[in-house]
Short mmCIF file of C-alpha atoms in Angstrom, two decimals:
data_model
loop_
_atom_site.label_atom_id
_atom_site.label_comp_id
_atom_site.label_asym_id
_atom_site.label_seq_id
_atom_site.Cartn_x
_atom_site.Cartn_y
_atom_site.Cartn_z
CA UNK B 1 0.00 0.00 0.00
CA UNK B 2 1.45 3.51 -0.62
CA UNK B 3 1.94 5.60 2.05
CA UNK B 4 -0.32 8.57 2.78
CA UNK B 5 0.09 11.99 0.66
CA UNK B 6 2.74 14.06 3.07
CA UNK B 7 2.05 17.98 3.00
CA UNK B 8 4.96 20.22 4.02
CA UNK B 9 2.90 23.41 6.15
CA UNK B 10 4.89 26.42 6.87
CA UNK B 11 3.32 28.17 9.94
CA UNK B 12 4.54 31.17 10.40
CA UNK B 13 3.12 32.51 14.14
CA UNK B 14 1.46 30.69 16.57
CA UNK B 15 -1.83 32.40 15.99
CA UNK B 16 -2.23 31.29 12.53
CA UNK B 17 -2.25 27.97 12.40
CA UNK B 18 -3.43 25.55 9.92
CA UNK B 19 -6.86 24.74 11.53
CA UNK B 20 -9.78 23.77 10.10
CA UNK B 21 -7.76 23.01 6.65
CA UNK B 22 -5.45 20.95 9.00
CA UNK B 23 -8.14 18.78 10.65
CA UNK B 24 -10.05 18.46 6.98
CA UNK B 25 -6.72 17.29 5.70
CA UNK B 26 -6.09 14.87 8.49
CA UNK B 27 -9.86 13.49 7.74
CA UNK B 28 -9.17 13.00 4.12
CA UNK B 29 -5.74 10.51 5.46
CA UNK B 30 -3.27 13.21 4.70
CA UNK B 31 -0.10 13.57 6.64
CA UNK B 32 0.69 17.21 7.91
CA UNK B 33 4.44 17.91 8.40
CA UNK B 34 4.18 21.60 10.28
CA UNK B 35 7.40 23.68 10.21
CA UNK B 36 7.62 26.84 12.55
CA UNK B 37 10.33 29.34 11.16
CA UNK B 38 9.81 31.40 14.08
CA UNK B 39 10.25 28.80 16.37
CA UNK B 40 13.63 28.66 14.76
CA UNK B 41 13.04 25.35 12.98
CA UNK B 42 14.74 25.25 9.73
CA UNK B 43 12.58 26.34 6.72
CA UNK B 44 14.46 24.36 3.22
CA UNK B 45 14.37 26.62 0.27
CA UNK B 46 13.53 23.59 -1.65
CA UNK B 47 11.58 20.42 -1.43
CA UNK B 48 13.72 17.02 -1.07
CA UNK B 49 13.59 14.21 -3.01
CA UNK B 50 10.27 12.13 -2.23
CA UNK B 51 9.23 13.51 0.76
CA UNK B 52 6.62 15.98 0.10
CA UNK B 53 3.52 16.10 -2.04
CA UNK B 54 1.67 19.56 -1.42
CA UNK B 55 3.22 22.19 -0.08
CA UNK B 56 0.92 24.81 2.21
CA UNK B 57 2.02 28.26 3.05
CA UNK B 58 -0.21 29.93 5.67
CA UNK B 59 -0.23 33.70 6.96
CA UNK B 60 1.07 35.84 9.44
CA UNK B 61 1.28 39.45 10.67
CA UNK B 62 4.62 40.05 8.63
CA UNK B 63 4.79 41.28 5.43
CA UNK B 64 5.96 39.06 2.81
CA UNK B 65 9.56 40.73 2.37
CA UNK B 66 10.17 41.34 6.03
CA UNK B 67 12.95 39.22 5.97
CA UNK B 68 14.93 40.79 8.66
CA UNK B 69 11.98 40.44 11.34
CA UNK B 70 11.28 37.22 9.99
CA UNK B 71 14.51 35.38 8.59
CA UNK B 72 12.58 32.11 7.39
CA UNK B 73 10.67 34.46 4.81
CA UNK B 74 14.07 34.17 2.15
CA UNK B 75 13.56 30.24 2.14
CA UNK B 76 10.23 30.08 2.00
CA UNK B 77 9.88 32.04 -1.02
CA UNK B 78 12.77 29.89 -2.54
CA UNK B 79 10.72 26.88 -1.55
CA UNK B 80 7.31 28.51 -2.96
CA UNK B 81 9.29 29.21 -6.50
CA UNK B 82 10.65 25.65 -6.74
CA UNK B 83 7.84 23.70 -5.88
CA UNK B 84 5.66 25.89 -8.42
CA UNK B 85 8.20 25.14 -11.30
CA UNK B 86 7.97 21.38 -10.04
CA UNK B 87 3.99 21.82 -10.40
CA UNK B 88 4.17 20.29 -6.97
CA UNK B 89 0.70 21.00 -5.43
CA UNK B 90 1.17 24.49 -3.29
CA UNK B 91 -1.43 26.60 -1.80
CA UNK B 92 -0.67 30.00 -0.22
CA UNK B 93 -3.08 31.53 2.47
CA UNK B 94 -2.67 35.14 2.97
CA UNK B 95 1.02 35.54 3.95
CA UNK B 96 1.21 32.51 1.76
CA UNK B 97 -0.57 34.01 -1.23
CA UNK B 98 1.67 37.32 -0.89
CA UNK B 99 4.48 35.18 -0.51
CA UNK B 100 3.98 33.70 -3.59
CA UNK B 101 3.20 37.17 -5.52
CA UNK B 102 6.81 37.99 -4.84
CA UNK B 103 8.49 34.91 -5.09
CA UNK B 104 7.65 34.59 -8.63
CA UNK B 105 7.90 38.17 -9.60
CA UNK B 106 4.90 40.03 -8.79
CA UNK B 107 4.71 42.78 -6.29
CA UNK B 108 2.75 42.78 -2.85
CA UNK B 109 2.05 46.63 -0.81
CA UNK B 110 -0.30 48.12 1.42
CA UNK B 111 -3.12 47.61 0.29
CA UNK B 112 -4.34 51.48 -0.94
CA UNK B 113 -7.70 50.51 -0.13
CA UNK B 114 -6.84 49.55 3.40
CA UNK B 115 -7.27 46.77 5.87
CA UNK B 116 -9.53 43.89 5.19
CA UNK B 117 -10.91 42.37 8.31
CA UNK B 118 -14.05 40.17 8.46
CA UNK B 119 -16.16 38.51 6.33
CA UNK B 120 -15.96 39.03 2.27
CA UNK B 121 -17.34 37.14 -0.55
CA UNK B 122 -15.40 35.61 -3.16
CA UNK B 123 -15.57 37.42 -6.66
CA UNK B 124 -14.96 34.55 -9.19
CA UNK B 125 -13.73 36.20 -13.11
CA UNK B 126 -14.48 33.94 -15.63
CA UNK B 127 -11.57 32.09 -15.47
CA UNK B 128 -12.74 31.53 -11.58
CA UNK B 129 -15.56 29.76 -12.69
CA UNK B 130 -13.58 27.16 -14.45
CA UNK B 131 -11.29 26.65 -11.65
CA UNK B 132 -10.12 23.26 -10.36
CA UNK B 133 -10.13 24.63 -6.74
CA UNK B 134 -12.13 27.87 -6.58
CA UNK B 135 -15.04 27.01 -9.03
CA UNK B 136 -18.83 27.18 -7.59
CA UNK B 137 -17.36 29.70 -4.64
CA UNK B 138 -18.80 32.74 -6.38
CA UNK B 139 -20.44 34.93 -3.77
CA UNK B 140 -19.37 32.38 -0.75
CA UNK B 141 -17.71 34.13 2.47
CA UNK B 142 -14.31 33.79 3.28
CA UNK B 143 -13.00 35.52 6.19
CA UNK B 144 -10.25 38.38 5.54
CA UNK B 145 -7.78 39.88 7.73
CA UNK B 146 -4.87 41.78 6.18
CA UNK B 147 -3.42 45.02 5.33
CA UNK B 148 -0.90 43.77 2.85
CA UNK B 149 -2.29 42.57 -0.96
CA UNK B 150 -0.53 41.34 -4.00
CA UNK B 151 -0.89 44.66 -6.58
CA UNK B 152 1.18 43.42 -9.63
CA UNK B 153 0.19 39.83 -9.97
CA UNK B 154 3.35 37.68 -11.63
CA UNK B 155 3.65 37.09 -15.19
CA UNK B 156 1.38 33.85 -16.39
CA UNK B 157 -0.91 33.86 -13.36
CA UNK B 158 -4.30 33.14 -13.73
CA UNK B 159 -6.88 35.78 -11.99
CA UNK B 160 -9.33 33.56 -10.28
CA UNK B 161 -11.17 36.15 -7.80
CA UNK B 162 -11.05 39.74 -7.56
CA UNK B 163 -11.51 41.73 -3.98
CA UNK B 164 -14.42 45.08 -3.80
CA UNK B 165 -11.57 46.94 -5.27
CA UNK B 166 -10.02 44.68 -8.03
CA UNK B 167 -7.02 43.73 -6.08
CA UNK B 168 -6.29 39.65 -6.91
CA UNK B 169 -8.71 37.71 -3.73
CA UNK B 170 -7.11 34.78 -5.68
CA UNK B 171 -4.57 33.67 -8.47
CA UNK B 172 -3.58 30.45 -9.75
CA UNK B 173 -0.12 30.41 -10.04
CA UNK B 174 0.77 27.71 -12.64
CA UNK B 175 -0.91 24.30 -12.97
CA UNK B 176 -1.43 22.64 -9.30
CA UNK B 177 -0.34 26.27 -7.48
CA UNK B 178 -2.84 28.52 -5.86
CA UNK B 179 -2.61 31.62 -3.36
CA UNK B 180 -5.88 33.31 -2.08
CA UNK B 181 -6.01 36.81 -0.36
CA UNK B 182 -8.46 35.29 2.32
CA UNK B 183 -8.31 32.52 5.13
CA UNK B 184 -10.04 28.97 4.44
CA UNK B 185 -8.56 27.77 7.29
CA UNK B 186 -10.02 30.32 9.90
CA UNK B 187 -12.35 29.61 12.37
CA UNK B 188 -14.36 32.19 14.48
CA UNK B 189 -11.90 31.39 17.32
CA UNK B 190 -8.50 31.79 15.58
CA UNK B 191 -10.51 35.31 14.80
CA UNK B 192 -11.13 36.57 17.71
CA UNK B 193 -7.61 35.52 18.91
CA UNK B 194 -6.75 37.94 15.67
CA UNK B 195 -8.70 40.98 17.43
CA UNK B 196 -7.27 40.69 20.96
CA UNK B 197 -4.04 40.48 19.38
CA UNK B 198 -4.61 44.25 17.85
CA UNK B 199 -6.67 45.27 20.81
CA UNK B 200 -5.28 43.66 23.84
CA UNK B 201 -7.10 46.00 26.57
CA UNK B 202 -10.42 44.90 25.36
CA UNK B 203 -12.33 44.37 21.46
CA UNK B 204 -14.23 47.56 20.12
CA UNK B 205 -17.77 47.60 19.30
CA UNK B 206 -16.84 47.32 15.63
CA UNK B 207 -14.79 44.21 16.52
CA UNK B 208 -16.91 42.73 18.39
CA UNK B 209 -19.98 43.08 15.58
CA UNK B 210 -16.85 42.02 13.26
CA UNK B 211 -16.66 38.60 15.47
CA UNK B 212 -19.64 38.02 15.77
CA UNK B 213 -20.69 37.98 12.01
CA UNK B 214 -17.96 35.52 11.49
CA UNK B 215 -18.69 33.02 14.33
CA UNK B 216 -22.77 32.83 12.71
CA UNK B 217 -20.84 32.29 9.84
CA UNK B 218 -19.39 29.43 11.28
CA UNK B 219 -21.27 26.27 9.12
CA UNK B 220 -21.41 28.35 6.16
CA UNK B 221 -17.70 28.90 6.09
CA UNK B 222 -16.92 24.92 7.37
CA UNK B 223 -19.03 23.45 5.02
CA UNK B 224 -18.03 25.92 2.35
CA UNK B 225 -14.14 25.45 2.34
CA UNK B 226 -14.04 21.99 3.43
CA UNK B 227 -14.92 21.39 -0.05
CA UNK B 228 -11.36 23.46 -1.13
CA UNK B 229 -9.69 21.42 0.81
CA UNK B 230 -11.21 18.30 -0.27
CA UNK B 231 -9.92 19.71 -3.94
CA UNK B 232 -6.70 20.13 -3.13
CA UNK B 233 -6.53 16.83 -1.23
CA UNK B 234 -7.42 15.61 -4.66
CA UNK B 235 -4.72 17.50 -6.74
CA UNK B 236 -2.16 15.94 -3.97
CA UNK B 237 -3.60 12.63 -4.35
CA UNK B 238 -3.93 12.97 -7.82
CA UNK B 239 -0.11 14.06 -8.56
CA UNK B 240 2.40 12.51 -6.15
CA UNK B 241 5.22 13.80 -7.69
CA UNK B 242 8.39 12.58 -6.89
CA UNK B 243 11.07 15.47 -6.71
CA UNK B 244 14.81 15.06 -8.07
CA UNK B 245 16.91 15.83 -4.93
#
C-alpha cells in the first residue's frame, strides 16, 4: 500500500495555524508535516527528493519581504518558486498568497484601499468559474484579515477572484499552485484571537460586531471550504510527484 500523501505546512506565528484546513486534511488521510520558522526550525528553500507532495504556506502578521523580522521568509519564497516550477501541489493563504506574488515576480504593498478584516465574498472572473479549486465559490464568504495585498500579480498567473476593489482575492499560479487573499482555514476562534491580538485591553464595538458575524458564519464557512480542501486533497492525491533531490 502507498503511504499517505505528506504535505509540508509552513506556519509562520502561533496564531495562525493551519486549523480547520489541517483537521479536513487529516480526515481526508493526509499527513501534515508543520514547520515553525519562528520557532527557529529550519525552513528548506527547496523540497527534497520524495518527501513531500503539497506544499501549504499559511499567513502571518509580517509582510511578505520582512525578511529581517522574519529570517525564514528568504527560504520560504525559494521553496514557494521551486515547488511551483515542479507543479508540486502548493497553496498559499494570505502571507502565503503574498508570498507567492513575490516569489515569482509580482509585487505585494499596502493595500491602498486599506485593511480587510471580516467577512468578504469571493468574486470569481471567468476564469474563476472554471477553476479546479475555486469554481462554484462565487459569492461564498471567506474571512479576511490583512493590510498587505498582491498589486502586480506575476507574469502567467491566472486571476481567479477579484476583492471590492479589483485587487487579486485569488490567483492560480501555474498548474497545481494557488494563493488566495483570504483565510479557508479560519475559524471564528482563531478570529477573535486575531482581534485581541490588535486590541489587547479589550475588542471595540466594531470588533466585536466584526466577530460576531464571522462566528454565525461558522457552518457556512466549514461546510463551504471543506470542499477546497477536499480539492486540493485531490490535486495531492492525484499528482504525487516525486522530486529530483
Amino acid at each position: 500500500m502507498a503511504p499517505a500523501p505528506r504535505l509540508l505546512v509552513v506556519q509562520h506565528e502561533p496564531d495562525a495555524p493551519v486549523a480547520w484546513l489541517g483537521e479536513w486534511w487529516t480526515d481526508l488521510g493526509l499527513t501534515l508535516d508543520v514547520v515553525r520558522g519562528d520557532l527557529g526550525e529550519h525552513v528548506a528553500d527547496r523540497l527534497v527528493d520524495g518527501r513531500h507532495d503539497g506544499l501549504v504556506v499559511l499567513g502571518g502578521a509580517m509582510g511578505a519581504r520582512d525578511d529581517a523580522l522574519a529570517p525564514w521568509l528568504a527560504p520560504t519564497r525559494a521553496l514557494v518558486a521551486d515547488a511551483v516550477a515542479r507543479e508540486v501541489p502548493t497553496l498559499g493563504v494570505c502571507l502565503g498568497h503574498q508570498l507567492a506574488g513575490v516569489a515569482l515576480g509580482g509585487r505585494v504593498e499596502r493595500n491602498p484601499s486599506g485593511r480587510t478584516v471580516g467577512l468578504v465574498p469571493v468574486a470569481l472572473t471567468d476564469d474563476g468559474r472554471d477553476d479546479p479549486l475555486l469554481s462554484g465559490f462565487d459569492g461564498h464568504v471567506a474571512v479576511h484579515y490583512n493590510d498587505d495585498v498582491v498589486v502586480e500579480a506575476p507574469a502567467g498567473s491566472t486571476l481567479l477572484a477579484t476583492l471590492p476593489d479589483g485587487r487579486p482575492q485569488a490567483l492560480r499560479f501555474g498548474p497545481r499552485a494557488w494563493g488566495v487573499q483570504f483565510h479557508p482555514e479560519t475559524s471564528p476562534e482563531v478570529f477573535g484571537a486575531w482581534l485581541r491580538w490588535d486590541s489587547p485591553d479589550g475588542l471595540t464595538p466594531e470588533q466585536k460586531e466584526l466577530l460576531a458575524t464571522v462566528t454565525a458564519a461558522r457552518e457556512a464557512l466549514r461546510s463551504g471550504w471543506r470542499v477546497l480542501a477536499e480539492r486540493f486533497a485531490g490535486v495531492v492525491a492525484a499528482s504525487r510527484t516525486s522530486l529530483p533531490a
